Short mmCIF file of C-alpha atoms and ligand atoms in Angstrom, two decimals:
data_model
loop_
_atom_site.label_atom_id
_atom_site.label_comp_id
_atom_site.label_asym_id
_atom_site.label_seq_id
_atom_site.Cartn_x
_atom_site.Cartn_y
_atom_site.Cartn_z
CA UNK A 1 -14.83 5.30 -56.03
CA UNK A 2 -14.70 8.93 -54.51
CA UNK A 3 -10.87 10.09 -53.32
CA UNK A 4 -9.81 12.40 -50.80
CA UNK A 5 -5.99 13.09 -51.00
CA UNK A 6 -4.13 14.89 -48.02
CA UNK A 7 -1.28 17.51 -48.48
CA UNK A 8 0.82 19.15 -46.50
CA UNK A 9 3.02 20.99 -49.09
CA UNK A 10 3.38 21.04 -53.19
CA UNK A 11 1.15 18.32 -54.06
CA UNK A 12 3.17 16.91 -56.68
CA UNK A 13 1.95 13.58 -56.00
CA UNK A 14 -1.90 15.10 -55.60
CA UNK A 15 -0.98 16.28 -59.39
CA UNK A 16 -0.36 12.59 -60.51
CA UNK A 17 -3.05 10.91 -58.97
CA UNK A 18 -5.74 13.36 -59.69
CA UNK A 19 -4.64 13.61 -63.62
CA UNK A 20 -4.05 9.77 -63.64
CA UNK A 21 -8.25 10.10 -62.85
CA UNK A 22 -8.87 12.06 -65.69
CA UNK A 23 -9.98 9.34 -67.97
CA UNK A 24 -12.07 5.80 -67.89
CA UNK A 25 -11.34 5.08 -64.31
CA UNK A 26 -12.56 3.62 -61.27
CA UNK A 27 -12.41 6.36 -58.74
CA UNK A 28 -12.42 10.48 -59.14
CA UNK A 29 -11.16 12.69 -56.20
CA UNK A 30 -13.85 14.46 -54.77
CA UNK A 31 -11.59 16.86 -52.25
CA UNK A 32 -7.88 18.25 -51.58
CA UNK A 33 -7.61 18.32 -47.83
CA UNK A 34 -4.41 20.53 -46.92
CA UNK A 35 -3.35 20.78 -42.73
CA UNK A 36 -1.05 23.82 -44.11
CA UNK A 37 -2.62 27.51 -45.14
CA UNK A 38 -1.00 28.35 -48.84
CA UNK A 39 0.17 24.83 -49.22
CA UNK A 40 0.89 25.20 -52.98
CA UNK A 41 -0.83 22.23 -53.81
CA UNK A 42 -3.85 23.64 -52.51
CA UNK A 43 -3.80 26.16 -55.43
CA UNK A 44 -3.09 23.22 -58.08
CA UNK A 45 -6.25 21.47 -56.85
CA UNK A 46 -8.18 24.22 -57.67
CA UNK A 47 -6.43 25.27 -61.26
CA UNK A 48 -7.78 21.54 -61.81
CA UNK A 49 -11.20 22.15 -60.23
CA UNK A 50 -11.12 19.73 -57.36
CA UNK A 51 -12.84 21.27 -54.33
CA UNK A 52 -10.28 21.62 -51.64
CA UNK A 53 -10.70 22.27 -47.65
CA UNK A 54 -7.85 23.52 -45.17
CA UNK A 55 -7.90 22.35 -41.91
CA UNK A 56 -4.70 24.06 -39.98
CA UNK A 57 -3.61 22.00 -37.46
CA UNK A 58 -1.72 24.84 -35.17
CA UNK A 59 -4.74 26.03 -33.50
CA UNK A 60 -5.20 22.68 -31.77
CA UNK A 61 -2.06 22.57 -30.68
CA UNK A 62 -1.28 19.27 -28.88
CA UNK A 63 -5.05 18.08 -29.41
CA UNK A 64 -5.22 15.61 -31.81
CA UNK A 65 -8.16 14.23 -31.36
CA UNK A 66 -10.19 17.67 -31.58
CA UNK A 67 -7.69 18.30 -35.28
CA UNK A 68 -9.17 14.88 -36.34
CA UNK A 69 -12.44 15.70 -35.64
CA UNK A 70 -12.63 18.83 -37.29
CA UNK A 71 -10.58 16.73 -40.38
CA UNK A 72 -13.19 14.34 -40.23
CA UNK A 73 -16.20 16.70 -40.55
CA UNK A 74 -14.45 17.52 -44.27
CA UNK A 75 -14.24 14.25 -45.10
CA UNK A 76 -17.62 13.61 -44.09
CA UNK A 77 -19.03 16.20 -46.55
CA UNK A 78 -16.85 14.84 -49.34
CA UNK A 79 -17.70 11.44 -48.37
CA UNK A 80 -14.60 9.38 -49.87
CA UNK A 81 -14.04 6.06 -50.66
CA UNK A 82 -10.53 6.10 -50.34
CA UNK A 83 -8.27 8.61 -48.56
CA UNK A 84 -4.64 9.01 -50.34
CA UNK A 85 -2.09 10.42 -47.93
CA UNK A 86 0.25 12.44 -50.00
CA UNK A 87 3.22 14.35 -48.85
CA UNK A 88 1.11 14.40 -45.79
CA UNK A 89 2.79 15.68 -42.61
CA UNK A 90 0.74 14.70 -39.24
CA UNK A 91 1.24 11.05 -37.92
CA UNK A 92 -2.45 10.58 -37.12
CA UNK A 93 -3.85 8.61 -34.03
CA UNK A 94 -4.99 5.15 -33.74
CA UNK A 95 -8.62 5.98 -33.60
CA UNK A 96 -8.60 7.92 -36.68
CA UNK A 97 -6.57 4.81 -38.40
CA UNK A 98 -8.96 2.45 -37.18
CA UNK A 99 -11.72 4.02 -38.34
CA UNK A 100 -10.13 3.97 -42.43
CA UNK A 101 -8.82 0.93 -41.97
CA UNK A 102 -8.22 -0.34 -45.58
CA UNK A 103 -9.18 2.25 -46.75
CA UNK A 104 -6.55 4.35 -46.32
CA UNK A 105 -3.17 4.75 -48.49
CA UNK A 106 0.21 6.36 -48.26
CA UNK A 107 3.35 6.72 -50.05
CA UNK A 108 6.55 7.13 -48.63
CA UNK A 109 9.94 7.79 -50.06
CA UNK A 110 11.92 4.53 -48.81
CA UNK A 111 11.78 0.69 -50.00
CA UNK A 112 9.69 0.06 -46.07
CA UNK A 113 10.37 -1.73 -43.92
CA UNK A 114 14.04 0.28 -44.60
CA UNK A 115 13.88 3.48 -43.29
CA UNK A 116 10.63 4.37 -41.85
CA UNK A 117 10.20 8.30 -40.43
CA UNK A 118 12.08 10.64 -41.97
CA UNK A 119 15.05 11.78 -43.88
CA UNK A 120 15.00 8.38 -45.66
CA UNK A 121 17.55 9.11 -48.76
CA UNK A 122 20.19 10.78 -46.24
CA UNK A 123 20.03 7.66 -44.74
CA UNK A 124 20.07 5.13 -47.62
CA UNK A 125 23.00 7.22 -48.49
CA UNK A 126 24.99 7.03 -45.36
CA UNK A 127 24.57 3.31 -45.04
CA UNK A 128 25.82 2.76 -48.61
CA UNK A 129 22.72 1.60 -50.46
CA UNK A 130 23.56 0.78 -54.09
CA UNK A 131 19.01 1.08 -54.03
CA UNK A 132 16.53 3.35 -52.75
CA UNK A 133 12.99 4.25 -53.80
CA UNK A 134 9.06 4.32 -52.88
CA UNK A 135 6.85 2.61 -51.15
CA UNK A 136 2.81 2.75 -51.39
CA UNK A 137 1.22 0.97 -48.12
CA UNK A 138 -2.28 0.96 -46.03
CA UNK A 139 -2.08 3.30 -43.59
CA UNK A 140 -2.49 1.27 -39.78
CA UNK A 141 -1.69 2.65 -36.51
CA UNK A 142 1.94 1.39 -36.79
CA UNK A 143 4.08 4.59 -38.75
CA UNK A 144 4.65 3.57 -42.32
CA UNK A 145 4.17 -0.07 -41.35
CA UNK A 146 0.86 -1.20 -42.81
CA UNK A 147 1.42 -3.97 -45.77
CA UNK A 148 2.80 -2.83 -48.77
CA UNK A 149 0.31 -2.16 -52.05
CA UNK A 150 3.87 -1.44 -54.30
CA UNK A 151 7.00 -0.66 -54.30
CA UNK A 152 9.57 1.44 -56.97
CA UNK A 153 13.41 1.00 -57.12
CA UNK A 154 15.77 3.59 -58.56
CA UNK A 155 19.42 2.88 -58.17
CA UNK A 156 21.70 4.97 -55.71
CA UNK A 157 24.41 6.66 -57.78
CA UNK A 158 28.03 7.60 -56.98
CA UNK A 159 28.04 11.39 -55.49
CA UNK A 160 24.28 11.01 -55.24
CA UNK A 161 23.06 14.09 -52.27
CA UNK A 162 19.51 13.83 -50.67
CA UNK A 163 18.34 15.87 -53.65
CA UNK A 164 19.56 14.37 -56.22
CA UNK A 165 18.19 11.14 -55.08
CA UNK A 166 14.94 12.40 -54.04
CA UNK A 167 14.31 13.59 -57.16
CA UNK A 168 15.21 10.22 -58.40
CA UNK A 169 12.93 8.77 -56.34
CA UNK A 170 10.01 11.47 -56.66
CA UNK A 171 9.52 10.62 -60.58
CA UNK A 172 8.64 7.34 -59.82
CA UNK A 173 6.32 8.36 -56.97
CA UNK A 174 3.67 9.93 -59.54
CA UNK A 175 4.18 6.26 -61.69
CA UNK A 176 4.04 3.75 -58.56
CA UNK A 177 0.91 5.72 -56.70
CA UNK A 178 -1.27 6.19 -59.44
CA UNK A 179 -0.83 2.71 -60.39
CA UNK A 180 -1.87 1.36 -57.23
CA UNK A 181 -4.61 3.35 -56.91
CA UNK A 182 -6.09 2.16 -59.72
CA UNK A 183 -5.55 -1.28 -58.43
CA UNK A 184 -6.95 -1.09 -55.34
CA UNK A 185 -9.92 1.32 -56.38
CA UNK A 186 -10.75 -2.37 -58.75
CA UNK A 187 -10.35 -4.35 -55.34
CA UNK A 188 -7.16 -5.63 -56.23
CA UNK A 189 -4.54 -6.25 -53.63
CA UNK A 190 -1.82 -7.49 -55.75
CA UNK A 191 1.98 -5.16 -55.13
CA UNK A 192 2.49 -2.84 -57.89
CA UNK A 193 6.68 -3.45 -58.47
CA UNK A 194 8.12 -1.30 -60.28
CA UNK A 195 10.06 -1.61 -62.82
C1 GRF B 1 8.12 14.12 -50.94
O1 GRF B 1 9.30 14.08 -50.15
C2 GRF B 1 7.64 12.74 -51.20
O2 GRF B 1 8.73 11.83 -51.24
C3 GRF B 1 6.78 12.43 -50.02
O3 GRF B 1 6.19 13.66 -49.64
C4 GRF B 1 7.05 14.75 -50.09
C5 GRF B 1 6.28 15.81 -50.84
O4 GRF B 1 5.56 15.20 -51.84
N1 GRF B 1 5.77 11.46 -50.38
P1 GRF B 1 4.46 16.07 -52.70
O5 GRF B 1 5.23 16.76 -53.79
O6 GRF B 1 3.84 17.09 -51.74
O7 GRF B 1 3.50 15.07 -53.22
#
């Protein structure tokens, strides 16, 4: 299976899926795809000879559609399999959705359906969660509501800050998405739970 991963910043997630490729498995990423000029996981993609592609997204302004298309016509030369959302920035439109449906992954940085959007582990702080943590789903029109491939827990801790748990939670990121992948790249739907 041929991957395309999409990046709007560091890529540390990028990192773990691309080296969790590196050996006897099913799929290989064939592109980095960044919306964001000098997004620094742009330059990791290449230190690990991936061939990347920017596609800035500011000189379409409110035009999604025409940002799409021009996304598309790098995807289309890269021709994925699978496209891996990662740290990925731009809700995208329905159209585009539909036309990866299941085919399409993303992780986000909450046990879904808690705390879809943003800021997720200010929030699981302020309402007093004892457990926060990840969530891999397939990408569908609905934001960070397409059914859920796996999930990671890490526990909340007493004077925990949004940093401290997101780097909590960002260590098991690179375990719970390159586990999935590999799961779904064999056609197998079953969660990934972690631990
Ligand atoms: C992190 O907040 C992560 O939780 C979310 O995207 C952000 C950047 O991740 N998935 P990455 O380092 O760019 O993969």
């Amino acid at each position: 299976k041929r991957v395309a991963i999409l990046i709007s910043g560091g890529g540390s997630n990028m990192v773990a899926l691309a080296e969790s490729m590196a050996g006897d498995h099913p799929a290989r990423p064939v592109l980095v795809l960044s919306n964001v000029p000098g997004a620094g996981g742009l330059a990791k993609a290449e230190g690990m000879g991936i061939p990347t592609a920017l596609v800035d997204h500011r000189p379409f302004g409110k035009d999604r559609a025409a940002f799409e298309a021009a996304l598309q016509a790098e995807l289309d030369r890269a021709a994925p399999d699978i496209l891996c959302l990662a740290g990925f920035m731009r809700v995208l439109t329905e159209g585009f959705v539909t036309g990866w449906a299941g085919r399409m992954l993303n992780i986000h940085p909450s046990l879904l359906p808690k705390y879809r959007g943003l800021d997720t582990h200010a929030r699981a702080i302020a309402a007093g969660d004892t457990q926060a943590g990840c969530s891999v789903h397939e990408v569908t029109a609905e934001l960070d509501g397409g059914p859920i491939l796996g999930q990671a827990r890490v526990p909340v801790l007493p004077g925990d800050t949004p940093e401290t748990l997101a780097a909590r939670v960002l260590t098991m990121e690179h375990r719970l998405y390159p586990a999935v992948l590999h799961r779904f790249a064999m056609g197998d739907r079953r969660p990934v739970m972690l631990p």
